[in-house]
Structures are given as structure tokens and as C-alpha cells.
CSV table of C-alpha atoms in Angstrom, one decimal:
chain,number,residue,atom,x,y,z
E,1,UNK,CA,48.7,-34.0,-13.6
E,2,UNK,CA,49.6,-31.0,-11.6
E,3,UNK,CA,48.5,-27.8,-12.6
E,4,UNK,CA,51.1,-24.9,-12.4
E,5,UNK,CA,51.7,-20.9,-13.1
E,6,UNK,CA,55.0,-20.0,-13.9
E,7,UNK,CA,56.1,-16.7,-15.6
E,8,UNK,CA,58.2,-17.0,-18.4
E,9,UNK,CA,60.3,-14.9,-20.1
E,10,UNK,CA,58.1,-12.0,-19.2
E,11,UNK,CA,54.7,-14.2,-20.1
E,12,UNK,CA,52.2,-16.0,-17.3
E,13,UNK,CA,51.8,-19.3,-18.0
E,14,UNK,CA,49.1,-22.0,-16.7
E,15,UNK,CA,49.9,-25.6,-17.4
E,16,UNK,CA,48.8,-28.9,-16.4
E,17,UNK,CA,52.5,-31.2,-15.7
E,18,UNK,CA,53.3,-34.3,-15.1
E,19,UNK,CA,54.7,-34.1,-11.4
E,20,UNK,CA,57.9,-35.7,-12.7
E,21,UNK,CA,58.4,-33.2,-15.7
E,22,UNK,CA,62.0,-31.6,-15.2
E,23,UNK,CA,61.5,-28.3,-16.0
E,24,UNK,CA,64.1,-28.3,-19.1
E,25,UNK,CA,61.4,-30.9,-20.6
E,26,UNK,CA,58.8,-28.2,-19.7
E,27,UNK,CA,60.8,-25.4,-21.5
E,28,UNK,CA,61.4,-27.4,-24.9
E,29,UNK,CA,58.3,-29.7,-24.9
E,30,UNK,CA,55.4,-27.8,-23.7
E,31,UNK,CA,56.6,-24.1,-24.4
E,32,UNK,CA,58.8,-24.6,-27.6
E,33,UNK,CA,62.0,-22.8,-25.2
E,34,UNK,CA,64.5,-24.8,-27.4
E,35,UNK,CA,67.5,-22.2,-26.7
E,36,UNK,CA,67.7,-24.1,-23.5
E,37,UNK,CA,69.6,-27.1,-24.3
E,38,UNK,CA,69.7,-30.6,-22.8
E,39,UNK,CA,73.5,-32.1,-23.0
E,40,UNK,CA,74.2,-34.5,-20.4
E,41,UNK,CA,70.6,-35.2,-18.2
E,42,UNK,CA,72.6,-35.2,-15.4
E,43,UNK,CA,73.3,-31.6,-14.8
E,44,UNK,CA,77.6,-32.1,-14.7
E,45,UNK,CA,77.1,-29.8,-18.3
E,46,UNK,CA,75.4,-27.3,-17.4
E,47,UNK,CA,74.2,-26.4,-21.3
E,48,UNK,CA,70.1,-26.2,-19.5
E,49,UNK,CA,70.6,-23.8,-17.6
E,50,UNK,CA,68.0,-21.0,-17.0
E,51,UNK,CA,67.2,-18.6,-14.4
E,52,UNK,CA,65.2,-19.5,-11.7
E,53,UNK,CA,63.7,-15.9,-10.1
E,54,UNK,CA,67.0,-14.6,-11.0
E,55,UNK,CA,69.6,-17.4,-10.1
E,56,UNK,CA,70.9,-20.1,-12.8
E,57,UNK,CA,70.0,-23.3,-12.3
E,58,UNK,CA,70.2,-26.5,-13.8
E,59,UNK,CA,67.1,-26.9,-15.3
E,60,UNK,CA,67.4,-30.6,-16.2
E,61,UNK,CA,68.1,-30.8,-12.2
E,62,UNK,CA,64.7,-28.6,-11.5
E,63,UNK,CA,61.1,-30.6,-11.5
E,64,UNK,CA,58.9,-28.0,-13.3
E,65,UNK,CA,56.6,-28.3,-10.4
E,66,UNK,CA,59.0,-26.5,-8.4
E,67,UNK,CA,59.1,-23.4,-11.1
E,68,UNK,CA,54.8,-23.4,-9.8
E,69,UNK,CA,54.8,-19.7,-8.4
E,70,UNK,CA,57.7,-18.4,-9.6
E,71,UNK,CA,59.7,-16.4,-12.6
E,72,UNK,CA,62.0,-18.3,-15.2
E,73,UNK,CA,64.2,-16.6,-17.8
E,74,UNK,CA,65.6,-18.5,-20.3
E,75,UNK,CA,68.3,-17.6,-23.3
E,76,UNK,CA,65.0,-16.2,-25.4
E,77,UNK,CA,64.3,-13.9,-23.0
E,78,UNK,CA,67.5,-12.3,-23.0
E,79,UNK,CA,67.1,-9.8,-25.8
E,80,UNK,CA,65.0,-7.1,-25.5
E,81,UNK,CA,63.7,-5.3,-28.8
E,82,UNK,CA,65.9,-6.6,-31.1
E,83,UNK,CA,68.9,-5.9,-28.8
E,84,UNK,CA,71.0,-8.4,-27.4
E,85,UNK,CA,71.5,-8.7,-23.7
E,86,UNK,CA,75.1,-7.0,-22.6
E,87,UNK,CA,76.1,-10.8,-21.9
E,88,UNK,CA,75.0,-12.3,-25.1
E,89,UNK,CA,76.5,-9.2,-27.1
E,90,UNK,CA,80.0,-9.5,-25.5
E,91,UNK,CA,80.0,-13.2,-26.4
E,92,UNK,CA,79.1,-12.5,-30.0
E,93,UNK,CA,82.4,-9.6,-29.9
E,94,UNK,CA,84.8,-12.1,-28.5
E,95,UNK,CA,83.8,-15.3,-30.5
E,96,UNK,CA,82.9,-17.2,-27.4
E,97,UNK,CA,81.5,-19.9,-29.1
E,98,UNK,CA,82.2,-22.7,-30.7
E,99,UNK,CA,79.8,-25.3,-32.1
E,100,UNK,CA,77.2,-23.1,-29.7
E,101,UNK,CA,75.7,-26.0,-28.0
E,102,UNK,CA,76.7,-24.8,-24.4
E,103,UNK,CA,76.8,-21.1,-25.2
E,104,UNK,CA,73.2,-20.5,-23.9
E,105,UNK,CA,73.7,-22.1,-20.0
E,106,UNK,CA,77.2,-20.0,-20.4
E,107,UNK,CA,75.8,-17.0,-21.0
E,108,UNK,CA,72.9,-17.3,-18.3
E,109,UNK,CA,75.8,-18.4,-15.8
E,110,UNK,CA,78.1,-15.8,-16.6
E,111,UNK,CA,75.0,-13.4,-16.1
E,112,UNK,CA,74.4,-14.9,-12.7
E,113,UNK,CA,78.2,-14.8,-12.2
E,114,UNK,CA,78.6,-10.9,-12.8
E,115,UNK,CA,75.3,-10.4,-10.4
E,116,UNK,CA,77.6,-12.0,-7.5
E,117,UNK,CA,80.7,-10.2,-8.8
E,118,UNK,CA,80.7,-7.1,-11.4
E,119,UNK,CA,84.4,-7.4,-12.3
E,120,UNK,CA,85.8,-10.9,-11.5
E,121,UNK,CA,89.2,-11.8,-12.6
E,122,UNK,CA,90.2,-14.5,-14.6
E,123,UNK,CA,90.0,-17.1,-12.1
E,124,UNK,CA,87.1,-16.3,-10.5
E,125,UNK,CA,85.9,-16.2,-13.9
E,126,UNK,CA,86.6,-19.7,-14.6
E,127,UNK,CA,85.9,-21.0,-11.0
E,128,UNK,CA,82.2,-19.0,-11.5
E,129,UNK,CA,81.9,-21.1,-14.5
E,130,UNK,CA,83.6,-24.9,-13.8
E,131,UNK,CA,79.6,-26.5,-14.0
E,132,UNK,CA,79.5,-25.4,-17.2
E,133,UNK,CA,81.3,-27.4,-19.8
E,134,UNK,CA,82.6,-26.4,-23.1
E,135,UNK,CA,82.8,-29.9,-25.2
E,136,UNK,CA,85.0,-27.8,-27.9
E,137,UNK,CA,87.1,-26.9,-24.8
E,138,UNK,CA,86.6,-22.7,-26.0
E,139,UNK,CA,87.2,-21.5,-22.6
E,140,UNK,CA,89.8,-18.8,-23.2
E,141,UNK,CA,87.1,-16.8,-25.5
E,142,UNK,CA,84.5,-17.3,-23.0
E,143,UNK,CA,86.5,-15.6,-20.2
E,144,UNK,CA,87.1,-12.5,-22.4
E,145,UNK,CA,83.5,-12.2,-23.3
E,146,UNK,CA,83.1,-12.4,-20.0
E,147,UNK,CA,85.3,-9.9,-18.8
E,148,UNK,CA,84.2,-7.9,-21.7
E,149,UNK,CA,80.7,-7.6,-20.4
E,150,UNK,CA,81.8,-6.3,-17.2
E,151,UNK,CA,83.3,-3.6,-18.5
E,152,UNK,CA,87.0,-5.0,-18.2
E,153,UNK,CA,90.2,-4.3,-20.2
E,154,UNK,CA,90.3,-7.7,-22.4
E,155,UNK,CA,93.7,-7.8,-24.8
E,156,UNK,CA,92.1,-9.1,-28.1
């Protein structure tokens, strides 16, 4: 066992691991963080992601050793008093979801997306997102809520 300190959405955290715990086991399994997802184990979906002292990453890709030290926000730790983060809020406006199952590594992508570029266009839009996979194939609404959160005229 391993003992590490992570921050988590907002709370410090000291945990004895298994040194071969991904961290998206850590999340659900230890913490109860079940808003982040595990779809494929192999990180080609995408539907774990989290952010890793600000940048997604694949959290099913990520030992939660390697979160020792550092800050990790997941989909829970969006909202703030009730409101919904900008990101999560625009997908709720433009019905970017389908079955939901990826919807919570889309929206900490696309959050890490606008970071890189406040008003992308459509294809960098869908380039920012390609390791994130949509099984119910809902991309078009994804894109406006995307472009929604930036601020960006979206025909609806």
C-alpha cells in the first residue's frame, strides 16, 4: 500500500492505494466519485475523464499514485452552490446528451478545450473533442453546447 494526498474536488484527501489503482478506480471505489464513468478501460472513450490540476485526462489511463500531490476535479465538482458550471449549463440548453454515459468526460474536455481556445469553431470543436466518444453518435448537440458556452452565436 502506498499512502497518498490528493485534493479533490475542493477536499484534501489522505489514502492508503494499491500502487496499481488507476485513479478512475480511486474516484468511484474509495471516494464514491461515480459521475466519472468507466466505458472502455482503455482510455480510446474518453467517458473517465477528470481534471488533473486543471488539464483532462484519462483517468482510467492515470495510476492514482500519480494524482499523490496534486488537485483533481471531477464532474461533481463542477457546480458550485447549486449552480451548474457554464459548461454543464450550456449542455443541459442544447440537449447535448443522449443516454448521458459520456456526457461527464465531454463536458470536462470541452472545459479543457475552451481553456486552450475561448471561441473555437466547429472543427476545432470536434478535433478538441475526437478522444471522446459519443456511443449514441449525439455529436451535432454537443458542438452547440459547446459553442454555446463560449459565448458563440449557435442557430437552434
Amino acid at each position: 500500500m502506498t499512502r497518498i494526498e490528493v485534493t479533490v474536488d475542493g477536499a484534501k484527501v489522505s489514502d492508503e492505494v494499491e500502487p496499481r489503482m488507476l485513479l478512475v478506480q480511486y474516484l468511484r471505489e474509495k471516494l464514491g466519485k461515480t459521475g466519472t464513468v468507466i466505458g472502455c478501460d482503455t482510455s480510446n472513450c474518453g467517458a473517465c475523464t477528470v481534471h488533473l490540476d486543471g488539464r483532462s485526462v484519462k483517468s482510467c489511463n492515470v495510476l492514482a499514485v500519480q494524482a499523490d500531490g496534486h488537485e483533481v476535479t471531477t464532474i461533481e465538482g463542477l457546480a458550485q452552490d447549486g449552480e451548474l458550471h457554464p459548461m454543464q449549463a450550456a449542455f443541459h440548453e442544447c440537449h447535448a446528451l443522449q443516454c448521458g454515459f459520456c456526457t461527464p468526460g465531454m463536458v470536462m474536455q470541452s472545459i479543457d478545450l475552451l481553456n486552450d481556445n475561448p471561441k473555437p469553431d466547429e472543427q476545432q470543436i470536434r478535433q478538441g473533442l475526437e478522444g471522446n466518444l459519443c456511443r449514441c453518435t449525439g455529436y451535432h448537440n454537443i458542438v452547440r453546447a459547446v459553442q454555446t458556452a463560449s459565448g458563440q452565436e449557435v442557430n437552434k
